[in-house]
Structures are given as C-alpha cells and as structure tokens.
Amino acid sequence: MGTLAGHLLPAVAFLLYALYYSALLSLTMLRGQRLPKPPVFIRKKHGHRWQQVTYEGMVKVVMPLIGITCELFYPPGVNRLPMVDWKDAGRSFINKDSWQHITMYSFFLTSGVVDIVSHACLARPSPKLERAAEAAAFYVLVLLMSAHVENKSALEIRVHVLFMLPCFLVALVLSVEIWAPDQPPLWVFKAWMGLVLSTWLLQLCVIMYAPPTGQPWRADNPTDLSFLTFFFCWHLVLGAALLAAIYGLCSLWHHRYSSWTESPGARYQPCAAEPSSEELEKLQAESVLPVGDVCRLKLSL
C-alpha cells in the first residue's frame, strides 16, 4: 500500500461506499422510512425458505480480498506472505507494512461477512451486529494508523492524523447507532465524515505521490504543513457540498418517480352503498368488495 496504486484502491472504495450510503440515507429520509434498507436480492433455499443476500456485504468482502491479494502478491512474482525471516538468526519480523494493511482489510472483510450472515442465515437481520462489526473495523483502522505514523516525517504524520479524525468519528457514530439506529442526524453526520475521509485519502495520494507542482512537499517547512490543515478544512466543505448535491439529485428522482407511479387525475371518493346500483355492482366485480360496504376507491376523473 506504500505506493500510489496502493492508496488509490482503498480511497476509491471508501468514496464509492460513501456516495452509495449518502444516496441511501437521502432516499430513506425522502420516503419517511424509519431505517435505511440496503438493497438485497432474494433466492430460494431448501425449497420453501427464502434467503436474503445483501449487495453491500458482498462488496465489503470483494474489495478487501482484492486489497489483500495485492498486498501479498503484487507485483507478480512477489511474495509478502512470510512474517518472520527464518534465514535470519535473530528471527526478525518482515513485511510489516503489508501485514498492517492486511489486518485493516481483514476487519472490513469480516464486516462484510457479518452483513451477509445477518441477512442470509439469521431468522431476522441484526442491524446491531452489523453496526458493531463495522465500528470495530473503523476502530482498528484508527489504531493501525496511529502505529503507521511511527518514525515517519512530519508531513506523513500530519496527513495521517487528519485522516484518523473522520475515521474515529465514523466509528463513534456507528457505536452510538448500535443503540440508537433511527436517528437521521447521525446518518447525515456519518455520511458527511465518510465523504471527508475518502476525499482526504485521495488528497493524500496527490500530496505523497503526485504533487501537481511536480515538486515534493517539504516536511521541514511550517508553511507547507499549515496548508495541509487548510486543505483538510476545505474537504469538510467539499464533503458537505457533495452530500447536499446527492440529496438534491435523490429528491428530484424521488419526486419524478412518484409522479410517474401515480395517476395525475386520480382522487379518492366515496362509492354508492345501494346494492341495486349498477355502478356499485361493477366496482364490486373489480375490487371483490362485500355488498353494502362503504369504501373509498380511486376513480379516474
């Protein structure tokens, strides 16, 4: 992961997930739902039993597996699987950074497995279990980042500390959601921090590996370090703007979809209650209502 490509993979994964979650919570609030409902596909199992499999959980499993494989065997011909150098008399540890990243990926993979098991194997999905597993993954990420900055330059320490801040806040919100999952302000804050951490990770790639000026950032220059904090504050604004834009687009789609599914000239009106009414008999044949009931049926003008 100590390369541009190694940082781009988790950055893009975090960004796509943050965009997806922002759209999910926007539609949840627009529809007035109590909890966000991630998309699932349903298939039969053992004849009459139906099994739900969540797309979200599958993505959480696939993306970390790709990251783990790249950490161990990319570029082709490389093998970073050994943790101990058995040829060394001191039996020293090796491939520290790779195993640090593998540990991070493994916890997010575990979160995906928990999501799949919760929907596919339990009698009822357990959102508390899913939130706990996801919170643990982010806590581990913060813990690993705190160890990752040891013996690093001031520049690397600053960018990683700023990355740890939204990660910790996301973990904190997920922990609160274990007991209070139906709080829209928490959804919005979590989506905002998710967008911030993903865009900042992309910014980290630019700062560390591809500076626009062609000159590396100077870790010994206080002015350069100060601008890192300025840029992070701008990412807070960028995250809020992205979240507002996503909500606006979802609102347009929601209202347009609602106008498509509802007849523009439909209204509710009481129907006649006399059994001899020809109109009532026609309506009963269509809606299978008992004779004499007073109902409200949707009739075209």
Short mmCIF file of C-alpha atoms in Angstrom, two decimals:
data_model
loop_
_atom_site.label_atom_id
_atom_site.label_comp_id
_atom_site.label_asym_id
_atom_site.label_seq_id
_atom_site.Cartn_x
_atom_site.Cartn_y
_atom_site.Cartn_z
CA MET A 1 0.00 0.00 0.00
CA GLY A 2 3.04 2.25 0.20
CA THR A 3 2.50 3.31 -3.42
CA LEU A 4 0.09 5.50 -5.35
CA ALA A 5 -1.90 2.48 -6.56
CA GLY A 6 -1.93 1.02 -3.05
CA HIS A 7 -3.53 4.16 -1.64
CA LEU A 8 -5.89 4.66 -4.57
CA LEU A 9 -7.64 1.31 -4.09
CA PRO A 10 -8.95 2.00 -0.55
CA ALA A 11 -9.57 5.65 -1.42
CA VAL A 12 -11.82 4.76 -4.35
CA ALA A 13 -13.52 2.01 -2.33
CA PHE A 14 -14.26 4.40 0.55
CA LEU A 15 -15.51 7.08 -1.86
CA LEU A 16 -17.88 4.73 -3.71
CA TYR A 17 -19.26 3.43 -0.43
CA ALA A 18 -19.70 6.95 0.96
CA LEU A 19 -21.54 8.04 -2.20
CA TYR A 20 -23.75 4.95 -2.03
CA TYR A 21 -24.56 5.49 1.65
CA SER A 22 -25.30 9.18 1.04
CA ALA A 23 -27.83 8.24 -1.66
CA LEU A 24 -29.30 5.51 0.56
CA LEU A 25 -29.89 7.81 3.54
CA SER A 26 -31.26 10.57 1.25
CA LEU A 27 -33.89 8.22 -0.17
CA THR A 28 -34.64 6.88 3.30
CA MET A 29 -35.43 10.37 4.60
CA LEU A 30 -37.39 11.34 1.49
CA ARG A 31 -39.54 8.21 1.80
CA GLY A 32 -40.06 8.71 5.53
CA GLN A 33 -38.62 5.30 6.40
CA ARG A 34 -37.55 4.52 9.94
CA LEU A 35 -34.26 2.85 8.98
CA PRO A 36 -32.10 2.69 5.84
CA LYS A 37 -32.76 -0.51 3.92
CA PRO A 38 -29.78 -1.65 1.85
CA PRO A 39 -30.62 -3.40 -1.43
CA VAL A 40 -30.75 -7.20 -1.28
CA PHE A 41 -31.51 -9.98 -3.71
CA ILE A 42 -33.63 -12.90 -2.61
CA ARG A 43 -33.25 -16.53 -3.63
CA LYS A 44 -34.83 -19.77 -2.56
CA LYS A 45 -33.12 -22.07 -0.13
CA HIS A 46 -34.21 -25.59 0.79
CA GLY A 47 -37.42 -25.45 -1.17
CA HIS A 48 -39.77 -23.09 0.66
CA ARG A 49 -37.34 -20.93 2.64
CA TRP A 50 -36.24 -17.61 1.17
CA GLN A 51 -32.72 -16.28 1.68
CA GLN A 52 -31.63 -12.64 1.51
CA VAL A 53 -28.14 -11.70 0.34
CA THR A 54 -27.03 -8.10 0.67
CA TYR A 55 -25.09 -6.42 -2.13
CA GLU A 56 -23.41 -4.19 0.45
CA GLY A 57 -21.96 -7.18 2.27
CA MET A 58 -20.71 -8.73 -0.95
CA VAL A 59 -18.88 -5.53 -1.91
CA LYS A 60 -17.32 -5.39 1.56
CA VAL A 61 -15.99 -8.90 1.02
CA VAL A 62 -14.77 -8.50 -2.58
CA MET A 63 -12.89 -5.19 -2.22
CA PRO A 64 -10.80 -6.23 0.83
CA LEU A 65 -9.99 -9.55 -0.86
CA ILE A 66 -8.61 -7.62 -3.82
CA GLY A 67 -6.59 -5.43 -1.44
CA ILE A 68 -5.22 -8.43 0.48
CA THR A 69 -4.22 -10.19 -2.74
CA CYS A 70 -2.41 -7.09 -4.00
CA GLU A 71 -0.61 -6.62 -0.70
CA LEU A 72 0.70 -10.20 -0.76
CA PHE A 73 1.41 -10.91 -4.41
CA TYR A 74 1.58 -7.64 -6.38
CA PRO A 75 3.56 -7.00 -8.50
CA PRO A 76 3.57 -10.54 -9.95
CA GLY A 77 6.37 -12.69 -8.61
CA VAL A 78 6.42 -11.00 -5.18
CA ASN A 79 5.52 -12.97 -2.04
CA ARG A 80 5.00 -10.98 1.15
CA LEU A 81 3.23 -13.80 2.97
CA PRO A 82 6.08 -14.63 5.41
CA MET A 83 6.02 -12.61 8.63
CA VAL A 84 9.31 -13.94 10.01
CA ASP A 85 12.67 -14.12 8.28
CA TRP A 86 13.65 -17.70 9.09
CA LYS A 87 17.01 -17.26 7.37
CA ASP A 88 17.95 -14.62 9.93
CA ALA A 89 19.41 -15.98 13.14
CA GLY A 90 17.51 -13.34 15.08
CA ARG A 91 14.16 -14.43 13.51
CA SER A 92 13.26 -10.80 12.81
CA PHE A 93 9.81 -9.78 11.57
CA ILE A 94 9.45 -8.73 7.94
CA ASN A 95 6.78 -7.24 5.66
CA LYS A 96 5.46 -5.05 8.48
CA ASP A 97 3.56 -2.57 6.30
CA SER A 98 1.93 -5.29 4.20
CA TRP A 99 0.64 -7.17 7.23
CA GLN A 100 -0.55 -3.93 8.77
CA HIS A 101 -2.68 -3.25 5.68
CA ILE A 102 -3.82 -6.89 5.52
CA THR A 103 -5.08 -6.56 9.10
CA MET A 104 -7.05 -3.45 8.13
CA TYR A 105 -8.57 -5.16 5.08
CA SER A 106 -9.40 -8.27 7.12
CA PHE A 107 -11.59 -6.36 9.57
CA PHE A 108 -13.59 -4.75 6.76
CA LEU A 109 -13.89 -8.18 5.13
CA THR A 110 -15.21 -9.51 8.45
CA SER A 111 -17.77 -6.69 8.49
CA GLY A 112 -18.96 -7.81 5.06
CA VAL A 113 -19.21 -11.44 6.19
CA VAL A 114 -21.26 -10.33 9.21
CA ASP A 115 -23.63 -8.42 6.89
CA ILE A 116 -24.10 -11.49 4.69
CA VAL A 117 -24.64 -13.85 7.63
CA SER A 118 -27.07 -11.41 9.26
CA HIS A 119 -29.30 -11.35 6.18
CA ALA A 120 -28.84 -14.88 4.88
CA CYS A 121 -28.56 -17.07 7.96
CA LEU A 122 -30.41 -15.40 10.83
CA ALA A 123 -34.18 -15.54 11.19
CA ARG A 124 -34.22 -11.72 11.18
CA PRO A 125 -31.36 -9.39 10.12
CA SER A 126 -29.44 -7.95 13.06
CA PRO A 127 -28.55 -4.29 12.37
CA LYS A 128 -26.88 -4.05 15.80
CA LEU A 129 -24.47 -6.84 14.93
CA GLU A 130 -23.73 -5.27 11.55
CA ARG A 131 -23.07 -1.85 13.08
CA ALA A 132 -20.82 -3.37 15.77
CA ALA A 133 -18.69 -5.18 13.17
CA GLU A 134 -18.38 -2.05 11.03
CA ALA A 135 -17.50 0.09 14.06
CA ALA A 136 -14.80 -2.41 15.04
CA ALA A 137 -13.29 -2.17 11.55
CA PHE A 138 -13.02 1.63 11.80
CA TYR A 139 -11.61 1.48 15.34
CA VAL A 140 -8.95 -0.95 14.13
CA LEU A 141 -8.22 1.38 11.20
CA VAL A 142 -7.58 4.26 13.60
CA LEU A 143 -5.42 2.02 15.79
CA LEU A 144 -3.33 0.87 12.84
CA MET A 145 -2.92 4.42 11.53
CA SER A 146 -1.62 5.52 14.93
CA ALA A 147 1.08 2.85 14.65
CA HIS A 148 1.65 3.59 10.97
CA VAL A 149 2.94 7.11 11.63
CA GLU A 150 5.74 5.97 13.93
CA ASN A 151 9.18 7.04 12.68
CA LYS A 152 7.60 8.99 9.80
CA SER A 153 8.24 12.52 8.61
CA ALA A 154 6.21 15.45 9.91
CA LEU A 155 4.35 15.58 6.59
CA GLU A 156 3.22 11.94 6.75
CA ILE A 157 2.26 12.29 10.40
CA ARG A 158 0.10 15.35 9.67
CA VAL A 159 -1.79 13.85 6.72
CA HIS A 160 -2.43 10.58 8.55
CA VAL A 161 -3.57 12.27 11.76
CA LEU A 162 -6.06 14.34 9.74
CA PHE A 163 -7.23 11.08 8.10
CA MET A 164 -7.67 9.43 11.50
CA LEU A 165 -10.03 12.18 12.72
CA PRO A 166 -13.02 11.43 10.42
CA CYS A 167 -12.33 7.68 10.74
CA PHE A 168 -12.68 7.89 14.51
CA LEU A 169 -15.84 9.99 14.24
CA VAL A 170 -17.40 7.43 11.87
CA ALA A 171 -16.53 4.66 14.33
CA LEU A 172 -18.05 6.69 17.16
CA VAL A 173 -21.30 7.26 15.25
CA LEU A 174 -21.52 3.56 14.38
CA SER A 175 -21.11 2.74 18.07
CA VAL A 176 -23.97 5.06 19.00
CA GLU A 177 -26.13 3.57 16.23
CA ILE A 178 -25.93 0.16 17.91
CA TRP A 179 -28.40 1.50 20.49
CA ALA A 180 -29.96 4.39 18.54
CA PRO A 181 -30.17 3.37 14.87
CA ASP A 182 -33.18 5.52 13.92
CA GLN A 183 -31.56 8.95 14.23
CA PRO A 184 -31.33 10.82 10.87
CA PRO A 185 -28.80 13.39 12.23
CA LEU A 186 -26.41 10.51 12.91
CA TRP A 187 -26.92 9.17 9.39
CA VAL A 188 -26.12 12.56 7.90
CA PHE A 189 -23.04 13.08 10.07
CA LYS A 190 -21.72 9.60 9.28
CA ALA A 191 -22.22 10.13 5.53
CA TRP A 192 -20.50 13.53 5.76
CA MET A 193 -17.46 12.10 7.59
CA GLY A 194 -17.36 9.19 5.16
CA LEU A 195 -17.13 11.59 2.22
CA VAL A 196 -14.47 13.64 4.02
CA LEU A 197 -12.23 10.67 4.84
CA SER A 198 -12.49 9.29 1.30
CA THR A 199 -11.75 12.59 -0.45
CA TRP A 200 -8.93 13.29 2.00
CA LEU A 201 -7.41 9.87 1.26
CA LEU A 202 -7.44 10.82 -2.41
CA GLN A 203 -5.79 14.12 -1.47
CA LEU A 204 -3.19 12.14 0.48
CA CYS A 205 -2.35 10.24 -2.72
CA VAL A 206 -1.75 13.56 -4.51
CA ILE A 207 0.33 15.00 -1.68
CA MET A 208 2.53 11.96 -1.14
CA TYR A 209 2.95 10.59 -4.66
CA ALA A 210 1.76 13.00 -7.36
CA PRO A 211 2.07 16.68 -6.32
CA PRO A 212 0.60 18.95 -9.04
CA THR A 213 3.64 21.23 -8.99
CA GLY A 214 6.00 18.35 -9.71
CA GLN A 215 7.93 19.21 -6.55
CA PRO A 216 7.59 17.13 -3.37
CA TRP A 217 6.06 18.70 -0.28
CA ARG A 218 8.66 19.95 2.17
CA ALA A 219 8.13 18.28 5.52
CA ASP A 220 10.51 20.72 7.23
CA ASN A 221 8.59 23.80 6.06
CA PRO A 222 5.94 25.01 8.57
CA THR A 223 4.07 26.80 5.78
CA ASP A 224 3.61 23.56 3.81
CA LEU A 225 2.35 21.81 6.94
CA SER A 226 -0.09 24.64 7.66
CA PHE A 227 -1.60 24.33 4.20
CA LEU A 228 -2.37 20.68 4.91
CA THR A 229 -4.73 21.78 7.66
CA PHE A 230 -6.26 24.41 5.37
CA PHE A 231 -6.87 21.78 2.70
CA PHE A 232 -8.50 19.45 5.22
CA CYS A 233 -10.92 22.21 6.23
CA TRP A 234 -11.77 22.66 2.57
CA HIS A 235 -12.50 18.94 2.36
CA LEU A 236 -15.05 19.41 5.15
CA VAL A 237 -16.85 21.92 2.94
CA LEU A 238 -16.45 19.66 -0.11
CA GLY A 239 -17.99 16.74 1.78
CA ALA A 240 -20.97 18.83 2.86
CA ALA A 241 -21.44 20.10 -0.72
CA LEU A 242 -21.32 16.56 -2.12
CA LEU A 243 -23.86 15.38 0.44
CA ALA A 244 -26.20 18.29 -0.36
CA ALA A 245 -25.86 17.63 -4.10
CA ILE A 246 -26.63 13.94 -3.64
CA TYR A 247 -29.69 14.76 -1.55
CA GLY A 248 -30.87 17.22 -4.21
CA LEU A 249 -30.47 14.67 -7.01
CA CYS A 250 -32.24 12.00 -4.96
CA SER A 251 -35.05 14.44 -4.20
CA LEU A 252 -35.53 15.17 -7.90
CA TRP A 253 -35.51 11.47 -8.74
CA HIS A 254 -37.88 10.65 -5.87
CA HIS A 255 -40.47 13.26 -6.88
CA ARG A 256 -40.16 12.39 -10.57
CA TYR A 257 -40.57 8.68 -9.81
CA SER A 258 -43.57 9.39 -7.58
CA SER A 259 -45.20 11.42 -10.37
CA TRP A 260 -44.69 8.52 -12.76
CA THR A 261 -46.22 5.92 -10.45
CA GLU A 262 -49.26 8.00 -9.50
CA SER A 263 -52.06 8.90 -11.94
CA PRO A 264 -52.22 12.71 -12.20
CA GLY A 265 -56.00 12.76 -12.38
CA ALA A 266 -56.81 10.27 -9.66
CA ARG A 267 -58.61 11.03 -6.45
CA TYR A 268 -60.48 9.22 -3.70
CA GLN A 269 -64.25 9.50 -3.40
CA PRO A 270 -66.97 7.50 -1.63
CA CYS A 271 -68.90 4.99 -3.69
CA ALA A 272 -72.63 4.41 -3.56
CA ALA A 273 -73.85 1.97 -0.91
CA GLU A 274 -77.12 0.87 -2.51
CA PRO A 275 -76.96 -2.80 -3.55
CA SER A 276 -79.08 -2.08 -6.60
CA SER A 277 -76.69 0.45 -8.03
CA GLU A 278 -75.23 -0.75 -11.31
CA GLU A 279 -72.05 1.25 -10.62
CA LEU A 280 -71.60 -0.47 -7.28
CA GLU A 281 -72.01 -3.93 -8.81
CA LYS A 282 -69.39 -3.09 -11.42
CA LEU A 283 -66.98 -1.88 -8.76
CA GLN A 284 -67.59 -4.96 -6.62
CA ALA A 285 -66.74 -7.20 -9.55
CA GLU A 286 -63.41 -5.38 -9.99
CA SER A 287 -62.36 -4.99 -6.35
CA VAL A 288 -64.12 -8.02 -4.77
CA LEU A 289 -65.77 -5.96 -2.01
CA PRO A 290 -68.80 -7.22 0.02
CA VAL A 291 -72.19 -5.71 -0.82
CA GLY A 292 -73.25 -2.75 1.30
CA ASP A 293 -69.78 -1.71 2.49
CA VAL A 294 -68.88 1.94 2.27
CA CYS A 295 -65.42 2.22 0.72
CA ARG A 296 -63.12 4.77 -0.78
CA LEU A 297 -61.96 3.75 -4.23
CA LYS A 298 -59.57 5.52 -6.56
CA LEU A 299 -61.54 6.57 -9.66
CA SER A 300 -60.33 8.39 -12.70
CA LEU A 301 -61.82 11.77 -13.31
#
